[in-house]
CSV table of C-alpha atoms in Angstrom, one decimal:
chain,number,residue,atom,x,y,z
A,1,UNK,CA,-55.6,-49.0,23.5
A,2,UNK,CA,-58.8,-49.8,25.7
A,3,UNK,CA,-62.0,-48.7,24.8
A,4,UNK,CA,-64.8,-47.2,27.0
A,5,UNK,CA,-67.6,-49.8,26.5
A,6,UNK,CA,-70.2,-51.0,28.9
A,7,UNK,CA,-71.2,-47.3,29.8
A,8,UNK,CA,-71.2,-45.3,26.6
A,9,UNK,CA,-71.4,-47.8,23.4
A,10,UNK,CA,-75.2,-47.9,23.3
A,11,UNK,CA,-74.5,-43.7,23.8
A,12,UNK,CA,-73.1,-43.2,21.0
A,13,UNK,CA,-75.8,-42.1,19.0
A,14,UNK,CA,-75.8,-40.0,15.4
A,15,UNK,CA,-75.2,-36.7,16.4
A,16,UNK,CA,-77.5,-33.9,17.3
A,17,UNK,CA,-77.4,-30.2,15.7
A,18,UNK,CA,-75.4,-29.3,18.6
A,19,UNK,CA,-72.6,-31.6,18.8
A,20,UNK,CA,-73.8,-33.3,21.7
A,21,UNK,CA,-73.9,-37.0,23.0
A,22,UNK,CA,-77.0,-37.9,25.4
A,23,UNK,CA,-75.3,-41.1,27.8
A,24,UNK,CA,-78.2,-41.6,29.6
A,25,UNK,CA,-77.9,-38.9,31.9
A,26,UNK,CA,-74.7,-37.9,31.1
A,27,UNK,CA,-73.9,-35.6,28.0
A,28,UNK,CA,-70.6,-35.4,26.6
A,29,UNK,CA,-69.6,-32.1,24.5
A,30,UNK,CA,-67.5,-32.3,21.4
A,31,UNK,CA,-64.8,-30.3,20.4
A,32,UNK,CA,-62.4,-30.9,17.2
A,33,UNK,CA,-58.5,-30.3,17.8
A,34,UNK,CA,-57.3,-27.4,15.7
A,35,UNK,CA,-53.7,-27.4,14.4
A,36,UNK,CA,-51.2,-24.6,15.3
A,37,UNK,CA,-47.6,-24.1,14.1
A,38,UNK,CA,-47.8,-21.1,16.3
A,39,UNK,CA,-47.3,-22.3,20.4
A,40,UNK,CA,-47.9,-19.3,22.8
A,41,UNK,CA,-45.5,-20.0,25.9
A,42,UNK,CA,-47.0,-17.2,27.9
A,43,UNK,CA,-46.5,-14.0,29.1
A,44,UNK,CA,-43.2,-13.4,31.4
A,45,UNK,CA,-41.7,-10.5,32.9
A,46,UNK,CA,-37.9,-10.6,31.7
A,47,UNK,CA,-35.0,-8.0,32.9
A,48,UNK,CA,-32.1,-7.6,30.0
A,49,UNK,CA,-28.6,-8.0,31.4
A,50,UNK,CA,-25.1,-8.2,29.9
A,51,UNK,CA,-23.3,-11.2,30.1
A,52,UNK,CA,-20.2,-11.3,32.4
A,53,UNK,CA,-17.8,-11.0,29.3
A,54,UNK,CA,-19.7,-7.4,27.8
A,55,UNK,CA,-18.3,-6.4,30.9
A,56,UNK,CA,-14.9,-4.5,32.0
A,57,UNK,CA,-13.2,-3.6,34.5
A,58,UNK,CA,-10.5,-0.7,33.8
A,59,UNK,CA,-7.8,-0.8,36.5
A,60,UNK,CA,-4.4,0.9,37.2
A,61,UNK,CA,-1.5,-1.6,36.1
A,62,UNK,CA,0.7,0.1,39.0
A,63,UNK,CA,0.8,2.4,41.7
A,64,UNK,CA,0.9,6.3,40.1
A,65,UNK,CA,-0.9,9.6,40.0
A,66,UNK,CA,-3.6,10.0,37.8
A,67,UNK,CA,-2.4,12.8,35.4
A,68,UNK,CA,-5.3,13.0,32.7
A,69,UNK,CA,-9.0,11.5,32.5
A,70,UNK,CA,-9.9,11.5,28.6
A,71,UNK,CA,-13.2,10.3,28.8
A,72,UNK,CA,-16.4,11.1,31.0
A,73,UNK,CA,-19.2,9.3,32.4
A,74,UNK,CA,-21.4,7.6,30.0
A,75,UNK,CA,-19.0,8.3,26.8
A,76,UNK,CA,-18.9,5.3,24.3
A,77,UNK,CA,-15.5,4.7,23.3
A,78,UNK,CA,-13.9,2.7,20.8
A,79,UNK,CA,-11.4,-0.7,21.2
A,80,UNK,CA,-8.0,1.0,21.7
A,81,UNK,CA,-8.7,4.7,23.0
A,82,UNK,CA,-7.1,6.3,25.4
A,83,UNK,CA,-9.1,6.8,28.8
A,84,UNK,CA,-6.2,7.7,31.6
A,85,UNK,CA,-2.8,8.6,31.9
A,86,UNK,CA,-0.6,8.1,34.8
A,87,UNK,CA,2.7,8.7,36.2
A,88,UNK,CA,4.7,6.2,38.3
A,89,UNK,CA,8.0,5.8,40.0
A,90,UNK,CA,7.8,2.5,40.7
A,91,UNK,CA,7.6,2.2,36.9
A,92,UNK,CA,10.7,5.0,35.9
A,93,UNK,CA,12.5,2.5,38.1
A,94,UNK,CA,11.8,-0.6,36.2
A,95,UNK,CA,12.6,1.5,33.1
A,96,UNK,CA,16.1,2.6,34.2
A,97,UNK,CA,17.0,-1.0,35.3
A,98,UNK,CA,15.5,-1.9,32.0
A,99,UNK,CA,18.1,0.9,30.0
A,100,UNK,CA,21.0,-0.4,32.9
A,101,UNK,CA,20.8,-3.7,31.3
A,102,UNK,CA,20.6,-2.9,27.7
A,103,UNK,CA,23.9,-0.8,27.9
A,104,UNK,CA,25.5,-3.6,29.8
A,105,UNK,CA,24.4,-5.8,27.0
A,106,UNK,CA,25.3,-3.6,24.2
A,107,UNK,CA,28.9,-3.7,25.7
A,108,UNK,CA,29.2,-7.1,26.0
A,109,UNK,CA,27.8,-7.3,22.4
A,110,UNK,CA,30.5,-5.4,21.2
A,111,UNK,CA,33.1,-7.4,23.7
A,112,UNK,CA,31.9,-10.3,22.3
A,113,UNK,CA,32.5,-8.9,18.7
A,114,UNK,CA,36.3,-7.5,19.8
A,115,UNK,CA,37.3,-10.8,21.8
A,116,UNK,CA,36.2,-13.7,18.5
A,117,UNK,CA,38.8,-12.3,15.9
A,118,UNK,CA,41.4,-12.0,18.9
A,119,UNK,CA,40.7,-15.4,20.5
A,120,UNK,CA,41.0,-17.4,17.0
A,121,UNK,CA,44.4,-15.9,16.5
A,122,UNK,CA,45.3,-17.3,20.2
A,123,UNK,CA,46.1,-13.5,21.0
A,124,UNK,CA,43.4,-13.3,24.1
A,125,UNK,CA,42.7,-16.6,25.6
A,126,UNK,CA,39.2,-18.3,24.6
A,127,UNK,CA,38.0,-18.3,28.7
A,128,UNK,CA,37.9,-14.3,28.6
A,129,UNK,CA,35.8,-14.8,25.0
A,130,UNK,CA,34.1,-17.7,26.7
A,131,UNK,CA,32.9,-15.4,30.2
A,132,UNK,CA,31.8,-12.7,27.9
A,133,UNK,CA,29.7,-14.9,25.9
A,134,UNK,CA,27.8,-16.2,29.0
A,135,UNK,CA,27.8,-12.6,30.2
A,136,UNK,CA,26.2,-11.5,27.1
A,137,UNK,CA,23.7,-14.4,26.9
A,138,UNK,CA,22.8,-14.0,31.1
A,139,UNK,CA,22.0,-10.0,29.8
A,140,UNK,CA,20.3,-10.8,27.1
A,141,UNK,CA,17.8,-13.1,29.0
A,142,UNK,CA,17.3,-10.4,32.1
A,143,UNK,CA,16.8,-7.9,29.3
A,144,UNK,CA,13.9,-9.8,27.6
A,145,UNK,CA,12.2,-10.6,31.0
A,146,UNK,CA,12.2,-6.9,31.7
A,147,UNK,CA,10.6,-6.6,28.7
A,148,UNK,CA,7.7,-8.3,29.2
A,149,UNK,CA,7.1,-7.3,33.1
A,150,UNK,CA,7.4,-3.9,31.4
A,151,UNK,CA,4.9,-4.7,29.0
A,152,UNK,CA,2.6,-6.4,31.4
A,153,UNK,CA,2.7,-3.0,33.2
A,154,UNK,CA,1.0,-1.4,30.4
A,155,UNK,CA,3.7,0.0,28.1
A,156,UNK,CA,3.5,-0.5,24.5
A,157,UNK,CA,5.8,-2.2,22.1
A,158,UNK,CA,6.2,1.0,20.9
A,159,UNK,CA,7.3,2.8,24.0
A,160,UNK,CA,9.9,0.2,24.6
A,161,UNK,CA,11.5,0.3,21.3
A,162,UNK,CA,11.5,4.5,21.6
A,163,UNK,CA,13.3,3.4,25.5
A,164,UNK,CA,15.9,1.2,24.0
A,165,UNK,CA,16.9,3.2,21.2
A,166,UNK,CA,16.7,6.6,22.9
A,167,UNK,CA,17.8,5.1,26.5
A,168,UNK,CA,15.3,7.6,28.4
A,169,UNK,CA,12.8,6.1,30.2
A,170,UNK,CA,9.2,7.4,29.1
A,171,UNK,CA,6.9,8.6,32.2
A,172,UNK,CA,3.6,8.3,31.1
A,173,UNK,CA,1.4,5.2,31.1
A,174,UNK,CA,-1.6,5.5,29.1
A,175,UNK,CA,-4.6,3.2,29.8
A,176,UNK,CA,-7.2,1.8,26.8
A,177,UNK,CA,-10.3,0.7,26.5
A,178,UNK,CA,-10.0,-3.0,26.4
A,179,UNK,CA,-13.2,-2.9,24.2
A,180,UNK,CA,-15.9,-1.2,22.4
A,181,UNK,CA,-18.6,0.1,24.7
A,182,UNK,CA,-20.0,2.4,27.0
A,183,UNK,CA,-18.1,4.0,30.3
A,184,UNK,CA,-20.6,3.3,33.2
A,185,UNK,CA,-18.5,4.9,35.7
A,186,UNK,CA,-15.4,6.7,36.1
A,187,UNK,CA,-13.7,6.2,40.0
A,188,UNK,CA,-11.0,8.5,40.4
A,189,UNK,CA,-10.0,12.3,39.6
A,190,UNK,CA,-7.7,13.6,38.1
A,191,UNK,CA,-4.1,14.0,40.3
A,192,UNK,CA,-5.1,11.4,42.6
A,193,UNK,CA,-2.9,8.8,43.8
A,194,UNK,CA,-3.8,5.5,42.9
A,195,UNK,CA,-2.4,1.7,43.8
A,196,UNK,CA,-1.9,-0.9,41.9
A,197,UNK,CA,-4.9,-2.6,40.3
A,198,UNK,CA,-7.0,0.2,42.1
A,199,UNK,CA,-10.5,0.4,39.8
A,200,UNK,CA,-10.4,3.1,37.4
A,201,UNK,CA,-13.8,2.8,35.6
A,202,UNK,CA,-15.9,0.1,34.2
A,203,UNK,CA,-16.9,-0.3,31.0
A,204,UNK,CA,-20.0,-2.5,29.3
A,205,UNK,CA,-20.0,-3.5,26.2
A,206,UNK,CA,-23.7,-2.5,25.2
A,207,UNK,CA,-23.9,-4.8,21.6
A,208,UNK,CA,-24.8,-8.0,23.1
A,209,UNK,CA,-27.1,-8.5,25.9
A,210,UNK,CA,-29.6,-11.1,27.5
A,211,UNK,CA,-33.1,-11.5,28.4
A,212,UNK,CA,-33.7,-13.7,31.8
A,213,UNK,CA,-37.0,-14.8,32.2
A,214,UNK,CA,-38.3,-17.2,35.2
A,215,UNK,CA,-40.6,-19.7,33.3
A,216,UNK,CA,-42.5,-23.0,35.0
A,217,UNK,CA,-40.0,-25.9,35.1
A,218,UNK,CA,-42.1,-28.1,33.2
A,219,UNK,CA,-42.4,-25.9,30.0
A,220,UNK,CA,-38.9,-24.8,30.3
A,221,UNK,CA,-37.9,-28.4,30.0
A,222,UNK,CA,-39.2,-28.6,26.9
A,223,UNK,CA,-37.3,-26.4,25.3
A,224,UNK,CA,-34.0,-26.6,23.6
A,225,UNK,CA,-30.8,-25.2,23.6
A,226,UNK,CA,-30.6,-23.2,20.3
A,227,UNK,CA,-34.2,-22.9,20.3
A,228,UNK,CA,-36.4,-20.4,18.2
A,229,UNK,CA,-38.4,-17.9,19.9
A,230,UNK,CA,-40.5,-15.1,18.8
A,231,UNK,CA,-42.1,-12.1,21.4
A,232,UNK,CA,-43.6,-10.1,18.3
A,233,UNK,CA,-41.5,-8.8,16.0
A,234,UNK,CA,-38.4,-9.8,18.7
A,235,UNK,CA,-36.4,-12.9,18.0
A,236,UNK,CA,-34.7,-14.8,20.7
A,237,UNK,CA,-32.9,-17.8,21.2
A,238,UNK,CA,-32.8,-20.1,24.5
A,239,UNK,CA,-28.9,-19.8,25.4
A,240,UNK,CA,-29.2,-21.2,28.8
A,241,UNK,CA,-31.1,-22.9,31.0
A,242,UNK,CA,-30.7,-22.4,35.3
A,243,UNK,CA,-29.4,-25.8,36.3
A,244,UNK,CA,-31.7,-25.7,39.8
A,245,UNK,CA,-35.6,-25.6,40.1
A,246,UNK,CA,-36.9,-22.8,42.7
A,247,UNK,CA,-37.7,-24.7,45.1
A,248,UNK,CA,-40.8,-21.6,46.5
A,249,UNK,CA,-41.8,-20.9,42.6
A,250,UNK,CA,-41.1,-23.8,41.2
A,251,UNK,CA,-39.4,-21.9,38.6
A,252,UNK,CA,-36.4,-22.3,36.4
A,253,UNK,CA,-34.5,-19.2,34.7
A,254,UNK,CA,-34.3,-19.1,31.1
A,255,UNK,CA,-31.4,-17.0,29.5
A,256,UNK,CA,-32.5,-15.4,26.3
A,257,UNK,CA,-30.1,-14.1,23.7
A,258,UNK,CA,-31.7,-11.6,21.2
A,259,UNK,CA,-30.9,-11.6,18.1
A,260,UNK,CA,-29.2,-8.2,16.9
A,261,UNK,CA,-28.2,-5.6,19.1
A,262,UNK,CA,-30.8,-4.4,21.9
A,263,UNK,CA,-29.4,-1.3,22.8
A,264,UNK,CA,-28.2,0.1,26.0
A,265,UNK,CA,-31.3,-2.0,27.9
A,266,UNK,CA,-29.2,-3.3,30.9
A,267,UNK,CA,-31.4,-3.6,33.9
A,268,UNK,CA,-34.3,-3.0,32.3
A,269,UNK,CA,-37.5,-5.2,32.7
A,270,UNK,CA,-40.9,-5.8,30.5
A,271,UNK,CA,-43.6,-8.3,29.8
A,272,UNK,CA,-43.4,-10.2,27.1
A,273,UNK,CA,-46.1,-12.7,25.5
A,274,UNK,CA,-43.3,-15.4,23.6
A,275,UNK,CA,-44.4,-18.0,21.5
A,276,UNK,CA,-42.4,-20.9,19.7
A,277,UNK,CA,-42.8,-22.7,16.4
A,278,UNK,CA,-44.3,-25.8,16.8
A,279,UNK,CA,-46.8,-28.1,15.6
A,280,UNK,CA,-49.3,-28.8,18.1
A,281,UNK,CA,-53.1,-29.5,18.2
A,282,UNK,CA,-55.1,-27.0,20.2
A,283,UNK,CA,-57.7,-28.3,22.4
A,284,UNK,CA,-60.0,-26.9,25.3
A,285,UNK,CA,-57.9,-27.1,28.4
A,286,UNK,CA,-60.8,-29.4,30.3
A,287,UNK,CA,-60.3,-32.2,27.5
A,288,UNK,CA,-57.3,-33.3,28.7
A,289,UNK,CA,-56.8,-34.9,32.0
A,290,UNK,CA,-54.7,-37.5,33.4
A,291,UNK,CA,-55.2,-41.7,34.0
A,292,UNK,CA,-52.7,-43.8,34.9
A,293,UNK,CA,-50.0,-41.0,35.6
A,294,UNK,CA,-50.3,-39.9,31.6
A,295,UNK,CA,-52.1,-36.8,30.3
A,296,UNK,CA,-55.1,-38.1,27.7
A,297,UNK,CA,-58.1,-36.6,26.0
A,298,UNK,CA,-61.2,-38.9,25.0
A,299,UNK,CA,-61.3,-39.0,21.1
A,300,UNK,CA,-64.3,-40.5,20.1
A,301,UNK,CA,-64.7,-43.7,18.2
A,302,UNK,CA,-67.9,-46.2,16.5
A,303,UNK,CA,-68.2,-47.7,19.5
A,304,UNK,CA,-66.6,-44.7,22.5
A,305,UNK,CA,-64.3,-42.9,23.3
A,306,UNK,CA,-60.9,-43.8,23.1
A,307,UNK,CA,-58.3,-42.4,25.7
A,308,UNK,CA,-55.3,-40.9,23.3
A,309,UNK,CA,-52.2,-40.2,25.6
A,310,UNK,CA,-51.1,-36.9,24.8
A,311,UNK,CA,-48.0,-34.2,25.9
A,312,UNK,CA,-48.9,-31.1,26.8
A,313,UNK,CA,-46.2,-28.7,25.6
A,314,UNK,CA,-48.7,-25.6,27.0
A,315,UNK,CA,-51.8,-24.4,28.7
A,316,UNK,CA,-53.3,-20.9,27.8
A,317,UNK,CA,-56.4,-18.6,28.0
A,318,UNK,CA,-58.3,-22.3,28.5
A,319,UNK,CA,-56.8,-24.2,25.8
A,320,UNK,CA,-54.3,-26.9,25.5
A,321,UNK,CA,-51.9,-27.1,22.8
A,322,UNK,CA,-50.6,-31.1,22.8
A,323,UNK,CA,-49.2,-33.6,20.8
A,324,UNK,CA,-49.8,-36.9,19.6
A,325,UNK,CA,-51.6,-39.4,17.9
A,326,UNK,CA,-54.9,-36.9,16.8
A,327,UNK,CA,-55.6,-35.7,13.7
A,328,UNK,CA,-57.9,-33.1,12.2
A,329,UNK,CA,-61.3,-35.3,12.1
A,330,UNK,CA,-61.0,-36.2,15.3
A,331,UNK,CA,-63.4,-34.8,17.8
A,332,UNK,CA,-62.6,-35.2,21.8
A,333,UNK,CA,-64.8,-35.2,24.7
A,334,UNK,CA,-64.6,-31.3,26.1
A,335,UNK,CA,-67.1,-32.2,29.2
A,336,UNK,CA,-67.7,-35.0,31.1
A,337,UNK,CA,-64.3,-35.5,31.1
A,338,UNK,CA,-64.2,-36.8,35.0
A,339,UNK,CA,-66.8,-39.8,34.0
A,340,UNK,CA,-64.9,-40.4,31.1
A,341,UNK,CA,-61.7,-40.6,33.4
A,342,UNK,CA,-63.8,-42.6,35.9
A,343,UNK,CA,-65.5,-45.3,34.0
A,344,UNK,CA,-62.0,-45.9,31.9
A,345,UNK,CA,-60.3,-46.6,35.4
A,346,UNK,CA,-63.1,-48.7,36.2
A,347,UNK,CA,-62.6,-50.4,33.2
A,348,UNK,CA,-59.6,-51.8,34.2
């Protein structure tokens, strides 16, 4: 590295009592670098929101009327309960086609079970076995896919098996929750008519939510996916990162995750002064400046002041917490720091 000679080396005199250096006319305070493991970020405003998947939207599987609402506004409900019931046509219809084709099936089951003791003793002929077979095999395919459109509707395994034993179709779809969490609203009433994927209620899951903060682009580029941060006694952890700079704040979003649950908080917004683990130096914020497109601070030296490149991972209440080649005994130029910057460009 280049040293600052002609103006300061006959400058550099032994200290006096208060840590200053007499250039001539120009007087350079001292300041020694401090080490932190602490980094203060900042303070941010942040607004907690739930991620798209802690959130549900409960919807009619088919047209019906509404025949019973289970839960109210605001209710948490578990994985599983029941929320709505309905009543369709459209779906008794599906149901008796559904029973049609199991009794057809169940006769051709048992045709098939007549016709194979007959046909080996050449008594029927093997095409009637043979048509009955494909006809059993044709039902039994139609029957299955009935099965699952019926399920996709919204029945339960259980309700089908009570409809093929019983052959009665069952008129009541129930709804679930699709997951823990709270109902944040409930959109219809009860005896209303509703159509098919017509919103019944929405429902947040409250256990897992995000803090979005808008932070400088240049500090939020230095931090990491996976990252550690602490706001106090809360813990976060950088989840995301907005892929775009604001181009009017020249902001990016940060997505926060916090660690454990933070309650139903959704929507709401507070400061918060966060702070990473880090080792930096901490030095007055006029020490460091920039020469030849690099941040640097002035370390002193026998004969000058040596410019030390340095990054600057934040800037705070007029310090600088950096990195780089310092160490505790140094001691870095905290004014002056223009002439400094001057006479090492001259220098070149």
């Amino acid at each position: 590295m280049k040293y600052i000679m002609p103006l300061l080396i006959t400058l550099i005199l032994p200290l006096a009592a208060a840590d200053r250096i007499d250039p001539g006319t120009l007087q350079v305070s001292l300041s020694t670098p401090k080490a932190q493991t602490q980094l203060p970020l900042g303070n941010y405003l942040g607004t907690y929101t739930y991620p798209p998947s802690s959130r549900f939207t409960v919807s009619a599987n088919t047209e019906g009327f509404v025949t019973r609402i289970a839960v109210k506004p605001f209710a948490h409900v578990k994985k599983g309960q029941t929320l709505f019931t309905l009543k369709s046509p459209k779906l008794l219809d599906m149901q008796s086609e559904y029973i049609a084709t199991l009794l057809e099936l169940e006769y051709y089951d048992k045709e098939v079970k007549r016709l194979e003791p007959l046909a080996s003793k050449g008594v029927v002929a093997s095409k009637q076995l043979t048509e009955s077979r494909n006809r059993r095999q044709k039902l039994d395919a139609s029957a299955a896919f009935q099965r699952d459109v019926l399920l996709a509707y919204g029945l339960k395994p259980s309700q089908l098996t009570q409809i093929a034993s019983q052959h009665k179709p069952d008129p009541v779809l129930t709804i679930t929750a699709p997951a823990a969490g709270s109902i944040a609203t409930v959109e219809t009433q009860t005896g209303g008519y509703v159509a098919e994927g017509a919103v019944l209620a929405q429902l947040i899951d409250t256990t897992e939510c995000h803090f979005e903060i808008d932070m400088p682009w240049e500090t939020a580029d230095t931090l990491a996916l996976g990252e550690k941060l602490t706001a106090g006694a809360q813990a976060f952890t950088v989840f995301a990162k907005a892929p775009q700079i604001d181009p009017v704040s020249q902001t990016r979003t940060i997505d926060l995750h916090e660690g454990g649950e933070c309650g139903e908080r959704g929507g709401a917004s507070m400061n918060i002064a966060l702070s990473r683990t880090a080792k930096a130096w901490k030095v007055p914020a006029a020490s460091v400046t920039e020469l030849d497109g690099r941040s640097v601070v002035f370390a002193q030296r026998s004969d000058g002041f040596e410019p030390l490149a340095v990054t600057v991972l934040s800037r705070r209440e007029g310090f600088c917490y950096v990195t780089g080649a310092l160490n505790a005994d140094d001691r870095v130029a905290a004014s002056s720091v223009l002439a400094l910057r001057s006479a090492a460009a001259g220098g070149e």
